[in-house]
Short mmCIF file of C-alpha atoms in Angstrom, two decimals:
data_model
loop_
_atom_site.label_atom_id
_atom_site.label_comp_id
_atom_site.label_asym_id
_atom_site.label_seq_id
_atom_site.Cartn_x
_atom_site.Cartn_y
_atom_site.Cartn_z
CA MET A 1 1.57 -183.57 11.51
CA LEU A 2 -0.78 -184.13 14.43
CA GLN A 3 -2.52 -181.00 15.70
CA LEU A 4 -4.76 -180.44 18.72
CA ILE A 5 -7.02 -177.38 18.69
CA LEU A 6 -8.53 -176.62 22.09
CA GLY A 7 -11.01 -173.98 23.17
CA GLY A 8 -14.25 -173.32 24.93
CA ALA A 9 -17.72 -173.28 23.41
CA ARG A 10 -17.93 -170.86 20.47
CA SER A 11 -14.24 -170.00 20.78
CA GLY A 12 -13.52 -170.40 17.06
CA LYS A 13 -11.70 -173.72 17.41
CA SER A 14 -13.69 -175.55 14.70
CA ARG A 15 -13.36 -172.62 12.32
CA LEU A 16 -9.59 -172.57 12.88
CA ALA A 17 -9.35 -176.34 12.34
CA GLU A 18 -11.35 -176.03 9.11
CA LYS A 19 -9.00 -173.28 7.89
CA LEU A 20 -5.94 -175.39 8.70
CA ALA A 21 -7.47 -178.35 6.86
CA THR A 22 -8.19 -176.18 3.81
CA ASP A 23 -4.70 -174.65 3.93
CA SER A 24 -3.13 -178.14 3.98
CA ALA A 25 -3.92 -178.43 0.22
CA LEU A 26 -4.74 -182.11 0.85
CA ALA A 27 -8.01 -183.92 0.33
CA VAL A 28 -9.98 -183.49 3.57
CA THR A 29 -12.05 -186.05 5.42
CA TYR A 30 -14.16 -184.63 8.23
CA ILE A 31 -14.74 -187.15 11.02
CA ALA A 32 -17.80 -186.14 13.02
CA THR A 33 -18.21 -187.72 16.45
CA SER A 34 -21.50 -186.12 17.47
CA GLN A 35 -24.78 -187.93 17.79
CA PRO A 36 -27.49 -185.34 17.10
CA LEU A 37 -30.07 -186.65 19.52
CA ASP A 38 -32.13 -183.47 19.96
CA GLY A 39 -33.21 -180.38 18.06
CA GLU A 40 -30.48 -178.11 19.40
CA MET A 41 -27.74 -180.58 18.49
CA ASN A 42 -29.29 -181.02 15.04
CA GLU A 43 -28.98 -177.25 14.57
CA ARG A 44 -25.30 -177.32 15.59
CA VAL A 45 -24.60 -180.15 13.14
CA ALA A 46 -26.42 -178.29 10.36
CA HIS A 47 -24.35 -175.16 11.09
CA HIS A 48 -21.10 -177.15 10.81
CA ARG A 49 -22.26 -178.88 7.61
CA ALA A 50 -23.14 -175.57 5.97
CA ARG A 51 -19.63 -174.22 6.63
CA ARG A 52 -17.77 -177.21 5.20
CA PRO A 53 -16.72 -177.32 1.55
CA ALA A 54 -18.85 -179.73 -0.50
CA GLU A 55 -15.80 -181.64 -1.71
CA TRP A 56 -14.82 -182.74 1.80
CA ALA A 57 -15.56 -186.37 2.60
CA LEU A 58 -17.58 -187.05 5.75
CA ILE A 59 -17.42 -189.97 8.17
CA GLU A 60 -19.76 -190.03 11.15
CA GLU A 61 -18.33 -192.21 13.92
CA PRO A 62 -19.35 -191.68 17.54
CA LEU A 63 -17.25 -194.45 19.16
CA GLU A 64 -14.56 -196.23 17.11
CA LEU A 65 -12.34 -193.26 16.36
CA ALA A 66 -9.01 -195.14 16.25
CA ARG A 67 -10.39 -197.65 13.74
CA VAL A 68 -11.61 -194.87 11.44
CA LEU A 69 -8.31 -193.00 11.70
CA ARG A 70 -6.30 -196.13 10.83
CA GLU A 71 -8.60 -196.96 7.90
CA THR A 72 -8.74 -193.42 6.48
CA ALA A 73 -5.35 -191.76 7.06
CA SER A 74 -3.02 -191.40 4.09
CA THR A 75 -0.19 -189.14 3.00
CA GLU A 76 -2.57 -187.41 0.56
CA ARG A 77 -5.27 -186.71 3.16
CA CYS A 78 -5.98 -184.34 6.03
CA LEU A 79 -8.29 -185.78 8.67
CA LEU A 80 -10.27 -183.32 10.78
CA VAL A 81 -11.81 -184.86 13.93
CA ASP A 82 -14.52 -182.71 15.50
CA CYS A 83 -14.75 -183.23 18.37
CA LEU A 84 -12.94 -185.32 20.97
CA THR A 85 -15.07 -184.24 23.91
CA LEU A 86 -18.26 -185.36 22.12
CA TRP A 87 -16.52 -188.68 21.39
CA LEU A 88 -15.59 -188.92 25.07
CA THR A 89 -19.18 -188.14 26.09
CA ASN A 90 -20.48 -190.89 23.81
CA LEU A 91 -18.15 -193.39 25.50
CA LEU A 92 -18.99 -192.16 29.01
CA MET A 93 -22.70 -192.57 28.30
CA LEU A 94 -22.14 -196.27 27.56
CA GLU A 95 -21.37 -196.69 31.27
CA ASP A 96 -18.68 -199.19 30.30
CA ALA A 97 -15.36 -198.09 31.80
CA GLU A 98 -13.53 -200.88 29.96
CA ARG A 99 -14.81 -199.69 26.57
CA LEU A 100 -13.78 -196.10 27.34
CA ALA A 101 -10.30 -197.21 28.40
CA ALA A 102 -9.92 -199.48 25.35
CA GLU A 103 -11.01 -196.81 22.84
CA ARG A 104 -8.83 -194.16 24.49
CA GLU A 105 -5.80 -196.46 24.47
CA ALA A 106 -6.47 -197.46 20.84
CA LEU A 107 -6.58 -193.78 19.87
CA LEU A 108 -3.34 -192.93 21.65
CA GLU A 109 -1.57 -196.00 20.25
CA CYS A 110 -2.52 -195.35 16.62
CA LEU A 111 -1.33 -191.72 16.53
CA ALA A 112 2.38 -192.39 15.89
CA SER A 113 1.64 -194.47 12.80
CA LEU A 114 -0.90 -192.17 11.11
CA PRO A 115 0.31 -190.83 7.76
CA GLY A 116 -0.73 -187.41 6.47
CA GLU A 117 -2.22 -184.60 8.54
CA THR A 118 -4.65 -185.07 11.43
CA ILE A 119 -6.35 -182.21 13.25
CA PHE A 120 -8.22 -182.87 16.48
CA VAL A 121 -10.74 -180.38 17.88
CA SER A 122 -11.73 -180.56 21.53
CA ASN A 123 -13.41 -178.46 24.21
CA GLU A 124 -11.17 -177.28 27.01
CA THR A 125 -13.38 -177.96 30.02
CA GLY A 126 -10.92 -177.80 32.88
CA MET A 127 -10.59 -174.03 33.24
CA GLY A 128 -13.62 -173.44 35.42
CA VAL A 129 -15.21 -174.41 38.69
CA VAL A 130 -15.09 -178.06 39.76
CA PRO A 131 -18.45 -179.32 38.54
CA LEU A 132 -21.18 -180.78 40.72
CA GLY A 133 -22.13 -184.37 40.12
CA GLU A 134 -20.00 -187.50 39.72
CA LEU A 135 -20.52 -187.96 35.97
CA THR A 136 -19.67 -184.33 35.18
CA ARG A 137 -16.52 -184.46 37.33
CA ARG A 138 -15.53 -187.71 35.62
CA TYR A 139 -16.09 -186.09 32.22
CA VAL A 140 -13.84 -183.12 33.09
CA ASP A 141 -11.18 -185.46 34.48
CA GLU A 142 -11.27 -187.78 31.45
CA ALA A 143 -11.12 -184.83 29.04
CA GLY A 144 -8.16 -183.35 30.90
CA TRP A 145 -6.25 -186.63 30.89
CA LEU A 146 -7.03 -187.17 27.19
CA HIS A 147 -5.86 -183.66 26.29
CA GLN A 148 -2.62 -184.11 28.22
CA ALA A 149 -1.89 -187.42 26.51
CA LEU A 150 -2.71 -186.03 23.07
CA ALA A 151 -0.71 -182.84 23.64
CA GLU A 152 2.37 -184.99 24.36
CA ARG A 153 1.95 -186.72 21.00
CA CYS A 154 0.93 -183.77 18.81
CA GLN A 155 3.43 -181.58 17.02
CA ARG A 156 1.20 -178.52 17.40
CA VAL A 157 -1.25 -177.63 20.18
CA VAL A 158 -3.34 -174.46 19.93
CA LEU A 159 -5.72 -172.87 22.43
CA THR A 160 -8.40 -170.76 20.78
CA VAL A 161 -10.11 -167.94 22.69
CA ALA A 162 -12.46 -165.38 21.12
CA GLY A 163 -11.43 -166.61 17.68
CA LEU A 164 -7.75 -165.94 18.41
CA PRO A 165 -5.28 -168.83 18.32
CA LEU A 166 -2.54 -169.10 20.92
CA THR A 167 0.07 -171.68 19.98
CA LEU A 168 1.01 -173.66 23.09
CA LYS A 169 3.35 -176.11 21.34
CA GLY A 170 4.97 -176.32 17.92
CA PRO A 171 5.10 -173.93 14.98
CA ALA A 172 3.17 -170.69 15.42
CA LEU A 173 0.17 -170.03 13.20
#
């Protein structure tokens, strides 16, 4: 099953994804897309690490998500990707539109052939004011298009608000 867990900052989306991964009763590989480039981001990463069970495998990959998914997915494994919007930011910061398009297309193309369980976590950024600045507007647009394309392909899509999951598509939680 492919699952997409959406929510705002501190909405409980990562915690929900971690619970779903644990409940899968499969071996879990956590795929972290962040690049902790400052003290505040280092603290966020440390917080996530402290919550994760020690037996979970960890892969840190900021750019080549499709490659890692293809190499790691198996029927005995649950992959938890946290998070897609950080992955998107990493690609946007390369200032290479072709690389962004290629990585996005590779991700979308590999989904149908992934065995096992895959849970994607992403920030829902399109529910607010249209942001100022070209890069920020592009980020919100790219995230929205990515979420729409993933939601089409996922069997379950959940929006998390205040720690409460609202199933938008697929089996209720």
